[in-house]
PDB file of C-alpha atoms in Angstrom:
ATOM      1  CA  MET A   4       0.597  25.231  43.670  1.00 47.00           C
ATOM      2  CA  LYS A   5       3.460  24.062  41.268  1.00 54.00           C
ATOM      3  CA  ASP A   6       1.704  20.830  40.210  1.00 56.00           C
ATOM      4  CA  LYS A   7      -1.706  21.427  38.736  1.00 61.00           C
ATOM      5  CA  LEU A   8      -4.351  18.832  38.033  1.00 60.00           C
ATOM      6  CA  ILE A   9      -5.469  19.088  34.373  1.00 60.00           C
ATOM      7  CA  VAL A  10      -8.943  17.938  33.346  1.00 63.00           C
ATOM      8  CA  SER A  11      -9.148  16.906  29.741  1.00 57.00           C
ATOM      9  CA  SER A  12     -10.492  14.378  27.394  1.00 49.00           C
ATOM     10  CA  SER A  13      -8.360  11.468  26.144  1.00 48.00           C
ATOM     11  CA  PRO A  14      -5.840  10.850  24.875  1.00 51.00           C
ATOM     12  CA  HIS A  15      -3.868  11.652  27.865  1.00 51.00           C
ATOM     13  CA  LEU A  16      -0.555  10.513  26.529  1.00 52.00           C
ATOM     14  CA  ARG A  17       0.568  12.571  23.697  1.00 58.00           C
ATOM     15  CA  ALA A  18       3.388  12.126  21.214  1.00 59.00           C
ATOM     16  CA  GLY A  19       5.344  14.799  19.463  1.00 65.00           C
ATOM     17  CA  ARG A  20       4.568  13.361  15.949  1.00 77.00           C
ATOM     18  CA  THR A  21       1.986  15.254  13.686  1.00 88.00           C
ATOM     19  CA  THR A  22       0.198  13.834  10.777  1.00 88.00           C
ATOM     20  CA  THR A  23       2.291  16.068   8.494  1.00 92.00           C
ATOM     21  CA  GLY A  24       5.409  14.760   9.885  1.00 93.00           C
ATOM     22  CA  ILE A  25       4.316  11.166   9.534  1.00 94.00           C
ATOM     23  CA  MET A  26       3.221  11.701   5.815  1.00 95.00           C
ATOM     24  CA  LEU A  27       6.451  13.609   5.112  1.00 96.00           C
ATOM     25  CA  ASP A  28       8.373  10.405   6.348  1.00 97.00           C
ATOM     26  CA  VAL A  29       6.174   8.263   4.135  1.00 97.00           C
ATOM     27  CA  ILE A  30       6.933  10.534   1.196  1.00 97.00           C
ATOM     28  CA  ILE A  31      10.612  10.350   1.958  1.00 97.00           C
ATOM     29  CA  ALA A  32      10.537   6.586   2.073  1.00 97.00           C
ATOM     30  CA  LEU A  33       8.691   6.468  -1.235  1.00 97.00           C
ATOM     31  CA  MET A  34      11.523   8.478  -3.017  1.00 97.00           C
ATOM     32  CA  PRO A  35      13.839   5.529  -3.675  1.00 97.00           C
ATOM     33  CA  ALA A  36      10.907   3.676  -5.506  1.00 97.00           C
ATOM     34  CA  LEU A  37       9.849   6.860  -7.305  1.00 97.00           C
ATOM     35  CA  VAL A  38      13.461   7.393  -8.739  1.00 97.00           C
ATOM     36  CA  ALA A  39      13.697   3.771  -9.666  1.00 96.00           C
ATOM     37  CA  SER A  40      10.325   3.924 -11.540  1.00 96.00           C
ATOM     38  CA  ILE A  41      11.513   7.019 -13.556  1.00 96.00           C
ATOM     39  CA  ILE A  42      14.806   5.361 -14.305  1.00 95.00           C
ATOM     40  CA  TYR A  43      13.195   2.206 -15.610  1.00 94.00           C
ATOM     41  CA  PHE A  44      10.036   3.560 -17.173  1.00 94.00           C
ATOM     42  CA  GLY A  45      11.165   7.159 -18.229  1.00 92.00           C
ATOM     43  CA  TYR A  46       9.099  10.227 -18.793  1.00 93.00           C
ATOM     44  CA  ARG A  47       5.751   8.483 -18.722  1.00 93.00           C
ATOM     45  CA  ALA A  48       6.372   7.371 -15.052  1.00 95.00           C
ATOM     46  CA  ALA A  49       7.024  11.051 -14.179  1.00 96.00           C
ATOM     47  CA  ILE A  50       3.939  12.220 -15.849  1.00 97.00           C
ATOM     48  CA  LEU A  51       1.631   9.630 -14.183  1.00 97.00           C
ATOM     49  CA  ILE A  52       3.069  10.420 -10.803  1.00 97.00           C
ATOM     50  CA  ALA A  53       2.647  14.120 -11.325  1.00 98.00           C
ATOM     51  CA  VAL A  54      -0.949  13.756 -12.645  1.00 98.00           C
ATOM     52  CA  CYS A  55      -1.971  11.493  -9.725  1.00 98.00           C
ATOM     53  CA  VAL A  56      -0.424  13.745  -7.037  1.00 98.00           C
ATOM     54  CA  ALA A  57      -1.900  16.960  -8.623  1.00 98.00           C
ATOM     55  CA  THR A  58      -5.466  15.347  -9.108  1.00 98.00           C
ATOM     56  CA  CYS A  59      -5.467  14.062  -5.521  1.00 97.00           C
ATOM     57  CA  VAL A  60      -4.530  17.521  -4.271  1.00 97.00           C
ATOM     58  CA  VAL A  61      -7.091  19.250  -6.223  1.00 97.00           C
ATOM     59  CA  ALA A  62      -9.735  16.693  -5.466  1.00 96.00           C
ATOM     60  CA  GLU A  63      -9.179  17.049  -1.790  1.00 95.00           C
ATOM     61  CA  PHE A  64      -9.286  20.851  -1.840  1.00 95.00           C
ATOM     62  CA  VAL A  65     -12.439  21.061  -3.950  1.00 95.00           C
ATOM     63  CA  SER A  66     -14.326  18.327  -1.977  1.00 94.00           C
ATOM     64  CA  ARG A  67     -13.440  19.907   1.391  1.00 94.00           C
ATOM     65  CA  LYS A  68     -14.577  23.262   0.064  1.00 93.00           C
ATOM     66  CA  ILE A  69     -17.919  21.801  -1.274  1.00 93.00           C
ATOM     67  CA  MET A  70     -18.451  19.872   1.981  1.00 91.00           C
ATOM     68  CA  LYS A  71     -17.639  22.933   3.972  1.00 90.00           C
ATOM     69  CA  ARG A  72     -14.888  21.239   5.961  1.00 89.00           C
ATOM     70  CA  GLU A  73     -11.487  22.446   7.182  1.00 89.00           C
ATOM     71  CA  ASN A  74      -8.702  22.467   4.626  1.00 87.00           C
ATOM     72  CA  THR A  75      -6.426  19.393   5.052  1.00 87.00           C
ATOM     73  CA  LEU A  76      -4.033  19.829   2.215  1.00 87.00           C
ATOM     74  CA  PHE A  77      -1.194  20.579   4.464  1.00 89.00           C
ATOM     75  CA  ASP A  78      -1.315  17.102   6.182  1.00 92.00           C
ATOM     76  CA  LEU A  79       0.162  15.804   3.009  1.00 94.00           C
ATOM     77  CA  SER A  80      -2.098  12.664   2.908  1.00 94.00           C
ATOM     78  CA  ALA A  81      -3.353  13.560  -0.468  1.00 95.00           C
ATOM     79  CA  VAL A  82       0.207  13.663  -1.788  1.00 97.00           C
ATOM     80  CA  VAL A  83       0.897  10.183  -0.321  1.00 97.00           C
ATOM     81  CA  THR A  84      -2.275   8.795  -1.872  1.00 97.00           C
ATOM     82  CA  GLY A  85      -1.377  10.170  -5.241  1.00 97.00           C
ATOM     83  CA  ILE A  86       1.991   8.625  -5.136  1.00 97.00           C
ATOM     84  CA  LEU A  87       0.775   5.294  -3.975  1.00 97.00           C
ATOM     85  CA  LEU A  88      -1.861   5.237  -6.563  1.00 97.00           C
ATOM     86  CA  ALA A  89       0.665   5.984  -9.384  1.00 97.00           C
ATOM     87  CA  PHE A  90       2.998   3.208  -7.969  1.00 97.00           C
ATOM     88  CA  ASN A  91       0.019   0.819  -8.748  1.00 96.00           C
ATOM     89  CA  LEU A  92      -0.346   1.837 -12.334  1.00 96.00           C
ATOM     90  CA  PRO A  93       1.366   0.656 -15.451  1.00 94.00           C
ATOM     91  CA  ALA A  94       3.716   3.173 -17.205  1.00 92.00           C
ATOM     92  CA  GLY A  95       1.769   3.177 -20.512  1.00 90.00           C
ATOM     93  CA  LEU A  96      -1.617   4.170 -18.950  1.00 95.00           C
ATOM     94  CA  ASN A  97      -3.515   7.148 -20.291  1.00 96.00           C
ATOM     95  CA  PRO A  98      -3.122  10.090 -17.629  1.00 97.00           C
ATOM     96  CA  ILE A  99      -6.824  10.645 -17.942  1.00 97.00           C
ATOM     97  CA  ILE A 100      -7.579   7.242 -16.571  1.00 97.00           C
ATOM     98  CA  ALA A 101      -5.002   7.880 -13.760  1.00 97.00           C
ATOM     99  CA  ALA A 102      -6.849  11.135 -12.918  1.00 97.00           C
ATOM    100  CA  ILE A 103     -10.250   9.324 -12.757  1.00 97.00           C
ATOM    101  CA  GLY A 104      -8.479   6.925 -10.220  1.00 97.00           C
ATOM    102  CA  SER A 105      -7.201   9.780  -8.200  1.00 97.00           C
ATOM    103  CA  VAL A 106     -10.780  11.304  -7.887  1.00 97.00           C
ATOM    104  CA  VAL A 107     -12.162   7.865  -6.892  1.00 97.00           C
ATOM    105  CA  ALA A 108      -9.492   7.581  -4.108  1.00 97.00           C
ATOM    106  CA  ILE A 109      -9.935  10.960  -2.674  1.00 96.00           C
ATOM    107  CA  ILE A 110     -13.584  11.787  -2.997  1.00 95.00           C
ATOM    108  CA  VAL A 111     -15.344   8.477  -3.143  1.00 95.00           C
ATOM    109  CA  VAL A 112     -13.140   6.372  -0.702  1.00 95.00           C
ATOM    110  CA  LYS A 113     -11.675   9.010   1.517  1.00 94.00           C
ATOM    111  CA  GLN A 114     -13.788  12.241   1.764  1.00 93.00           C
ATOM    112  CA  MET A 115     -17.168  10.614   1.590  1.00 91.00           C
ATOM    113  CA  PHE A 116     -16.411   8.670   4.600  1.00 90.00           C
ATOM    114  CA  GLY A 117     -15.286  11.573   6.524  1.00 89.00           C
ATOM    115  CA  GLY A 118     -11.737  12.284   5.528  1.00 88.00           C
ATOM    116  CA  LEU A 119      -8.344  11.123   6.766  1.00 86.00           C
ATOM    117  CA  GLY A 120      -8.627   8.315   9.352  1.00 84.00           C
ATOM    118  CA  GLN A 121     -12.374   7.679   8.600  1.00 86.00           C
ATOM    119  CA  ASN A 122     -11.926   5.523   5.411  1.00 89.00           C
ATOM    120  CA  PHE A 123     -12.293   1.873   6.050  1.00 90.00           C
ATOM    121  CA  VAL A 124     -10.357   0.691   2.984  1.00 94.00           C
ATOM    122  CA  ASN A 125      -7.032   1.886   1.619  1.00 95.00           C
ATOM    123  CA  PRO A 126      -7.979   4.749  -1.039  1.00 96.00           C
ATOM    124  CA  ALA A 127      -5.122   3.921  -3.523  1.00 96.00           C
ATOM    125  CA  LEU A 128      -5.668   0.288  -3.605  1.00 95.00           C
ATOM    126  CA  THR A 129      -9.487   0.705  -3.923  1.00 96.00           C
ATOM    127  CA  ALA A 130      -8.992   3.137  -6.762  1.00 97.00           C
ATOM    128  CA  ARG A 131      -6.717   0.686  -8.488  1.00 96.00           C
ATOM    129  CA  ILE A 132      -9.297  -2.140  -8.237  1.00 96.00           C
ATOM    130  CA  VAL A 133     -11.939   0.319  -9.680  1.00 96.00           C
ATOM    131  CA  LEU A 134      -9.694   1.207 -12.629  1.00 96.00           C
ATOM    132  CA  LEU A 135      -8.685  -2.605 -13.107  1.00 95.00           C
ATOM    133  CA  VAL A 136     -12.278  -3.486 -13.323  1.00 94.00           C
ATOM    134  CA  SER A 137     -13.203  -0.511 -15.538  1.00 95.00           C
ATOM    135  CA  PHE A 138     -10.157  -0.487 -17.848  1.00 95.00           C
ATOM    136  CA  PRO A 139      -8.856  -4.095 -17.732  1.00 93.00           C
ATOM    137  CA  THR A 140      -6.634  -4.088 -20.923  1.00 92.00           C
ATOM    138  CA  PRO A 141      -4.709  -0.741 -20.261  1.00 93.00           C
ATOM    139  CA  MET A 142      -4.374  -1.533 -16.642  1.00 94.00           C
ATOM    140  CA  THR A 143      -2.688  -4.972 -17.509  1.00 90.00           C
ATOM    141  CA  THR A 144      -0.425  -3.725 -20.430  1.00 89.00           C
ATOM    142  CA  TRP A 145       3.023  -3.481 -18.918  1.00 89.00           C
ATOM    143  CA  ALA A 146       5.881  -1.553 -20.480  1.00 87.00           C
ATOM    144  CA  SER A 147       9.318  -2.998 -20.676  1.00 87.00           C
ATOM    145  CA  PRO A 148      12.055  -1.435 -18.583  1.00 89.00           C
ATOM    146  CA  PHE A 149      14.067   1.133 -20.638  1.00 88.00           C
ATOM    147  CA  TYR A 150      11.630   0.836 -23.461  1.00 83.00           C
ATOM    148  CA  TYR A 151      12.304   4.575 -24.233  1.00 80.00           C
ATOM    149  CA  TRP A 152      15.954   3.650 -25.177  1.00 81.00           C
ATOM    150  CA  GLY A 153      14.692   1.402 -28.126  1.00 67.00           C
ATOM    151  CA  GLY A 154      13.234   4.095 -30.260  1.00 50.00           C
ATOM    152  CA  THR A 155       9.689   2.738 -29.959  1.00 48.00           C
ATOM    153  CA  ASP A 156       6.737   4.405 -28.263  1.00 48.00           C
ATOM    154  CA  ALA A 157       6.139   1.531 -25.832  1.00 50.00           C
ATOM    155  CA  MET A 158       7.267  -1.937 -25.938  1.00 61.00           C
ATOM    156  CA  THR A 159       5.239  -4.173 -23.923  1.00 67.00           C
ATOM    157  CA  THR A 160       6.088  -7.215 -21.895  1.00 70.00           C
ATOM    158  CA  ALA A 161       4.672  -9.910 -19.560  1.00 71.00           C
ATOM    159  CA  THR A 162       5.252  -9.858 -15.865  1.00 77.00           C
ATOM    160  CA  VAL A 163       6.749 -12.635 -13.860  1.00 79.00           C
ATOM    161  CA  LEU A 164       3.443 -13.746 -12.573  1.00 80.00           C
ATOM    162  CA  GLY A 165       1.896 -13.382 -15.948  1.00 69.00           C
ATOM    163  CA  GLY A 166       4.378 -15.894 -17.562  1.00 71.00           C
ATOM    164  CA  GLY A 167       7.552 -13.683 -18.227  1.00 74.00           C
ATOM    165  CA  GLU A 168      11.038 -14.881 -17.438  1.00 81.00           C
ATOM    166  CA  VAL A 169      13.204 -12.561 -15.342  1.00 85.00           C
ATOM    167  CA  SER A 170      16.198 -13.447 -13.138  1.00 89.00           C
ATOM    168  CA  LEU A 171      15.950 -13.127  -9.486  1.00 91.00           C
ATOM    169  CA  LEU A 172      18.630 -10.294  -9.565  1.00 93.00           C
ATOM    170  CA  ASP A 173      16.682  -8.246 -12.188  1.00 91.00           C
ATOM    171  CA  MET A 174      13.614  -8.849 -10.005  1.00 92.00           C
ATOM    172  CA  PHE A 175      15.432  -7.495  -6.959  1.00 94.00           C
ATOM    173  CA  LEU A 176      16.862  -4.436  -8.742  1.00 93.00           C
ATOM    174  CA  GLY A 177      13.609  -3.721 -10.593  1.00 91.00           C
ATOM    175  CA  ASN A 178      14.511  -4.565 -14.080  1.00 90.00           C
ATOM    176  CA  GLN A 179      11.201  -6.144 -14.957  1.00 90.00           C
ATOM    177  CA  GLY A 180       7.630  -5.318 -16.206  1.00 87.00           C
ATOM    178  CA  GLY A 181       4.997  -4.264 -13.694  1.00 89.00           C
ATOM    179  CA  SER A 182       3.397  -1.186 -12.188  1.00 93.00           C
ATOM    180  CA  LEU A 183       5.667   1.779 -11.655  1.00 94.00           C
ATOM    181  CA  GLY A 184       6.414   1.349  -7.813  1.00 92.00           C
ATOM    182  CA  GLU A 185       6.332  -2.424  -7.412  1.00 91.00           C
ATOM    183  CA  THR A 186       9.173  -3.553  -9.564  1.00 91.00           C
ATOM    184  CA  CYS A 187      12.243  -2.517  -7.531  1.00 94.00           C
ATOM    185  CA  ALA A 188      12.334  -4.400  -4.331  1.00 95.00           C
ATOM    186  CA  LEU A 189      15.679  -3.013  -3.309  1.00 96.00           C
ATOM    187  CA  ALA A 190      14.109   0.507  -3.286  1.00 97.00           C
ATOM    188  CA  LEU A 191      11.069  -0.598  -1.491  1.00 97.00           C
ATOM    189  CA  ILE A 192      13.101  -2.373   1.252  1.00 97.00           C
ATOM    190  CA  ILE A 193      15.180   0.877   1.799  1.00 97.00           C
ATOM    191  CA  GLY A 194      11.966   2.853   2.185  1.00 97.00           C
ATOM    192  CA  GLY A 195      10.602   0.303   4.589  1.00 97.00           C
ATOM    193  CA  ILE A 196      13.756   0.345   6.702  1.00 97.00           C
ATOM    194  CA  TYR A 197      13.600   4.077   6.834  1.00 97.00           C
ATOM    195  CA  LEU A 198      10.040   3.958   8.169  1.00 97.00           C
ATOM    196  CA  VAL A 199      10.885   1.380  10.865  1.00 97.00           C
ATOM    197  CA  ILE A 200      13.860   3.452  11.996  1.00 96.00           C
ATOM    198  CA  ARG A 201      11.609   6.522  12.103  1.00 95.00           C
ATOM    199  CA  LYS A 202       8.993   4.412  14.049  1.00 94.00           C
ATOM    200  CA  VAL A 203       6.328   5.422  11.446  1.00 95.00           C
ATOM    201  CA  ILE A 204       5.542   1.674  11.070  1.00 94.00           C
ATOM    202  CA  SER A 205       6.066  -1.510  12.950  1.00 93.00           C
ATOM    203  CA  PRO A 206       7.946  -4.309  10.968  1.00 95.00           C
ATOM    204  CA  LEU A 207       5.321  -6.808  12.452  1.00 96.00           C
ATOM    205  CA  ILE A 208       2.805  -6.644   9.470  1.00 96.00           C
ATOM    206  CA  PRO A 209       5.358  -6.619   6.689  1.00 97.00           C
ATOM    207  CA  LEU A 210       7.281  -9.462   8.068  1.00 97.00           C
ATOM    208  CA  CYS A 211       4.154 -11.602   8.940  1.00 97.00           C
ATOM    209  CA  TYR A 212       2.683 -10.841   5.537  1.00 98.00           C
ATOM    210  CA  MET A 213       5.823 -11.898   3.616  1.00 97.00           C
ATOM    211  CA  GLY A 214       6.507 -14.741   5.943  1.00 97.00           C
ATOM    212  CA  THR A 215       3.016 -16.037   5.361  1.00 97.00           C
ATOM    213  CA  VAL A 216       3.644 -15.888   1.641  1.00 97.00           C
ATOM    214  CA  ALA A 217       6.986 -17.642   1.835  1.00 96.00           C
ATOM    215  CA  LEU A 218       5.441 -20.449   3.946  1.00 96.00           C
ATOM    216  CA  PHE A 219       2.408 -20.919   1.794  1.00 96.00           C
ATOM    217  CA  THR A 220       4.823 -21.144  -1.332  1.00 96.00           C
ATOM    218  CA  LEU A 221       7.081 -23.602   0.429  1.00 95.00           C
ATOM    219  CA  ILE A 222       4.198 -25.835   1.136  1.00 95.00           C
ATOM    220  CA  TYR A 223       2.686 -25.492  -2.301  1.00 94.00           C
ATOM    221  CA  SER A 224       6.096 -25.972  -3.998  1.00 94.00           C
ATOM    222  CA  ALA A 225       6.759 -29.117  -1.916  1.00 93.00           C
ATOM    223  CA  CYS A 226       3.371 -30.546  -2.815  1.00 92.00           C
ATOM    224  CA  THR A 227       3.780 -29.836  -6.576  1.00 90.00           C
ATOM    225  CA  GLY A 228       7.669 -30.704  -6.837  1.00 88.00           C
ATOM    226  CA  GLY A 229       8.528 -27.111  -7.640  1.00 84.00           C
ATOM    227  CA  ASN A 230      12.096 -25.445  -7.067  1.00 87.00           C
ATOM    228  CA  ILE A 231      11.228 -24.192  -3.510  1.00 91.00           C
ATOM    229  CA  GLY A 232      13.999 -21.598  -3.040  1.00 86.00           C
ATOM    230  CA  VAL A 233      13.446 -19.999  -6.413  1.00 88.00           C
ATOM    231  CA  ASP A 234       9.648 -20.133  -6.011  1.00 91.00           C
ATOM    232  CA  ILE A 235       9.730 -18.322  -2.666  1.00 93.00           C
ATOM    233  CA  LEU A 236      11.953 -15.572  -3.829  1.00 94.00           C
ATOM    234  CA  THR A 237       9.934 -15.243  -7.003  1.00 93.00           C
ATOM    235  CA  GLN A 238       6.682 -14.796  -5.105  1.00 93.00           C
ATOM    236  CA  LEU A 239       8.342 -12.316  -2.692  1.00 95.00           C
ATOM    237  CA  LEU A 240      10.028 -10.151  -5.289  1.00 93.00           C
ATOM    238  CA  SER A 241       7.178 -10.128  -7.920  1.00 89.00           C
ATOM    239  CA  GLY A 242       4.001  -8.283  -8.228  1.00 85.00           C
ATOM    240  CA  GLY A 243       3.108  -5.775  -5.631  1.00 91.00           C
ATOM    241  CA  LEU A 244       3.863  -7.724  -2.567  1.00 95.00           C
ATOM    242  CA  MET A 245       6.484  -5.527  -1.006  1.00 96.00           C
ATOM    243  CA  LEU A 246       4.856  -2.475  -1.918  1.00 96.00           C
ATOM    244  CA  GLY A 247       1.556  -3.581  -0.437  1.00 96.00           C
ATOM    245  CA  ALA A 248       3.172  -5.200   2.681  1.00 96.00           C
ATOM    246  CA  ILE A 249       5.400  -2.228   3.503  1.00 97.00           C
ATOM    247  CA  PHE A 250       3.297   0.854   2.412  1.00 96.00           C
ATOM    248  CA  MET A 251      -0.327  -0.217   2.277  1.00 95.00           C
ATOM    249  CA  ALA A 252      -0.909  -3.035   4.682  1.00 95.00           C
ATOM    250  CA  THR A 253       0.538  -0.780   7.376  1.00 95.00           C
ATOM    251  CA  ASP A 254      -2.008   2.101   6.799  1.00 93.00           C
ATOM    252  CA  TYR A 255      -3.031   3.382  10.179  1.00 89.00           C
ATOM    253  CA  ALA A 256      -6.710   3.969   9.381  1.00 89.00           C
ATOM    254  CA  THR A 257      -7.444   0.528   7.766  1.00 92.00           C
ATOM    255  CA  THR A 258      -5.351  -1.967   9.729  1.00 93.00           C
ATOM    256  CA  PRO A 259      -5.630  -3.204  13.466  1.00 93.00           C
ATOM    257  CA  ILE A 260      -3.828  -1.270  16.037  1.00 90.00           C
ATOM    258  CA  ASN A 261      -2.989  -3.887  18.602  1.00 92.00           C
ATOM    259  CA  TRP A 262      -0.153  -6.551  17.861  1.00 93.00           C
ATOM    260  CA  ARG A 263      -2.417  -9.540  17.871  1.00 94.00           C
ATOM    261  CA  GLY A 264      -4.639  -7.962  15.294  1.00 95.00           C
ATOM    262  CA  LYS A 265      -1.747  -6.950  13.251  1.00 96.00           C
ATOM    263  CA  ILE A 266      -0.480 -10.555  13.097  1.00 96.00           C
ATOM    264  CA  VAL A 267      -3.956 -11.941  12.216  1.00 97.00           C
ATOM    265  CA  PHE A 268      -4.339  -9.227   9.537  1.00 97.00           C
ATOM    266  CA  ALA A 269      -0.875  -9.876   7.894  1.00 97.00           C
ATOM    267  CA  ILE A 270      -1.444 -13.591   8.021  1.00 97.00           C
ATOM    268  CA  GLY A 271      -4.848 -13.191   6.337  1.00 97.00           C
ATOM    269  CA  CYS A 272      -3.339 -10.894   3.669  1.00 97.00           C
ATOM    270  CA  GLY A 273      -0.549 -13.447   2.860  1.00 97.00           C
ATOM    271  CA  ILE A 274      -3.069 -16.456   2.603  1.00 97.00           C
ATOM    272  CA  LEU A 275      -5.465 -14.498   0.337  1.00 96.00           C
ATOM    273  CA  THR A 276      -2.658 -13.240  -1.815  1.00 96.00           C
ATOM    274  CA  MET A 277      -1.391 -16.710  -2.360  1.00 96.00           C
ATOM    275  CA  VAL A 278      -4.711 -18.171  -2.870  1.00 95.00           C
ATOM    276  CA  ILE A 279      -5.625 -15.525  -5.616  1.00 94.00           C
ATOM    277  CA  ARG A 280      -2.222 -15.862  -7.260  1.00 93.00           C
ATOM    278  CA  LEU A 281      -2.172 -19.575  -7.459  1.00 92.00           C
ATOM    279  CA  PHE A 282      -5.981 -20.506  -7.939  1.00 92.00           C
ATOM    280  CA  GLY A 283      -7.509 -17.389  -9.046  1.00 87.00           C
ATOM    281  CA  SER A 284      -8.076 -15.822 -12.588  1.00 81.00           C
ATOM    282  CA  LEU A 285      -5.803 -12.941 -11.880  1.00 79.00           C
ATOM    283  CA  PRO A 286      -1.983 -13.315 -11.553  1.00 75.00           C
ATOM    284  CA  GLU A 287      -1.857 -10.842  -8.785  1.00 83.00           C
ATOM    285  CA  GLY A 288      -3.803 -10.712  -5.541  1.00 90.00           C
ATOM    286  CA  VAL A 289      -2.132  -8.231  -3.207  1.00 95.00           C
ATOM    287  CA  SER A 290      -4.678  -5.375  -3.838  1.00 94.00           C
ATOM    288  CA  PHE A 291      -7.650  -7.638  -3.398  1.00 95.00           C
ATOM    289  CA  ALA A 292      -6.118  -9.284  -0.313  1.00 96.00           C
ATOM    290  CA  ILE A 293      -5.409  -6.099   1.495  1.00 97.00           C
ATOM    291  CA  ILE A 294      -8.972  -4.633   0.632  1.00 96.00           C
ATOM    292  CA  LEU A 295     -10.660  -7.682   1.935  1.00 96.00           C
ATOM    293  CA  MET A 296      -8.722  -7.743   5.182  1.00 97.00           C
ATOM    294  CA  ASN A 297      -9.382  -3.896   5.552  1.00 96.00           C
ATOM    295  CA  ILE A 298     -13.077  -4.760   5.566  1.00 96.00           C
ATOM    296  CA  LEU A 299     -12.443  -7.366   8.242  1.00 95.00           C
ATOM    297  CA  THR A 300     -10.365  -5.042  10.497  1.00 95.00           C
ATOM    298  CA  PRO A 301     -13.244  -4.130  12.796  1.00 94.00           C
ATOM    299  CA  LEU A 302     -13.971  -7.867  13.453  1.00 94.00           C
ATOM    300  CA  ILE A 303     -10.332  -8.533  13.932  1.00 95.00           C
ATOM    301  CA  GLU A 304     -10.002  -5.588  16.269  1.00 92.00           C
ATOM    302  CA  LYS A 305     -12.951  -6.882  18.387  1.00 91.00           C
ATOM    303  CA  ALA A 306     -11.648 -10.378  18.597  1.00 91.00           C
ATOM    304  CA  THR A 307      -8.040  -9.431  19.439  1.00 88.00           C
ATOM    305  CA  SER A 308      -8.300  -6.322  21.618  1.00 83.00           C
ATOM    306  CA  PRO A 309      -6.810  -6.830  24.947  1.00 76.00           C
ATOM    307  CA  ARG A 310      -9.163  -7.127  28.024  1.00 66.00           C
ATOM    308  CA  PRO A 311      -9.444  -3.694  29.790  1.00 64.00           C
ATOM    309  CA  PHE A 312      -7.871  -3.577  33.246  1.00 55.00           C
ATOM    310  CA  GLY A 313     -10.225  -4.622  35.988  1.00 54.00           C
ATOM    311  CA  LYS A 314     -12.800  -6.154  33.634  1.00 60.00           C
ATOM    312  CA  GLU A 315     -13.786  -9.768  34.428  1.00 61.00           C
ATOM    313  CA  ARG A 316     -13.458 -12.441  31.795  1.00 59.00           C
ATOM    314  CA  LYS A 317     -16.723 -13.976  30.469  1.00 60.00           C
ATOM    315  CA  ALA A 318     -17.638 -17.222  31.961  1.00 53.00           C
ATOM    316  CA  SER A 319     -17.220 -19.991  29.428  1.00 50.00           C
TER     317      SER A 319
END
């Protein structure tokens, strides 16, 4: 017989994409922001990125050996985690603190829960929050862009959300204080477009996330008499919003897989981000918002999953 019946377990519909291929696409998408961070923050940015990536790779290798699990270094997920963690750190941070965060991200958040795809919260963001709580002063001390041109070791500045004044153009191009990978909106948008074209991510979560932030800002500005247009762009271009919306809120393992769930997840992230920014004690809320919604993902999935074919609806 030419046509054979194959008996196998699901999934029965398979794609040609591999984990390594997807992670490689993410790394490529992160390159514009990586280059921008080194341009704006100099050699310290390069050192932090290198330390985070190297520590993540070593931590993954050692932990898998100790746990007697298959080596997963070649799926490149540890490299992605290292870059994303570095992107959430200030340029002047001690590399030892960055290494501690990398160990937390890989061993505590990822490997202790089973490895890639088993973690229920984003490793890089969770590590950032752990470092923020443990080392609040160095984690909130921001280097000025191009500080290395001035002959001083590290000139510090305030971020826009922390009271600094920066033009919208500088915010778009990245000429502002902040974590390494969050300042240049242009670079992040380029990376996001690449991921959408490559079909690594759906634009649904980033657009709904940023749209919710814009709508929340519009309502708040209208009620408080603010400059609506400037306020909306300021919220979108400042902090880690675009970095979180494009590269972390779209994480396969920690976000809903169906489109209804993605919308609920993204709207929740947007609302929580703005509530923390406007009414909380911290100027930035992206990390906490995404982690909180990660925890709620199983409930969102349960509430928004489509009804299986042939299953009757429950009587009301």
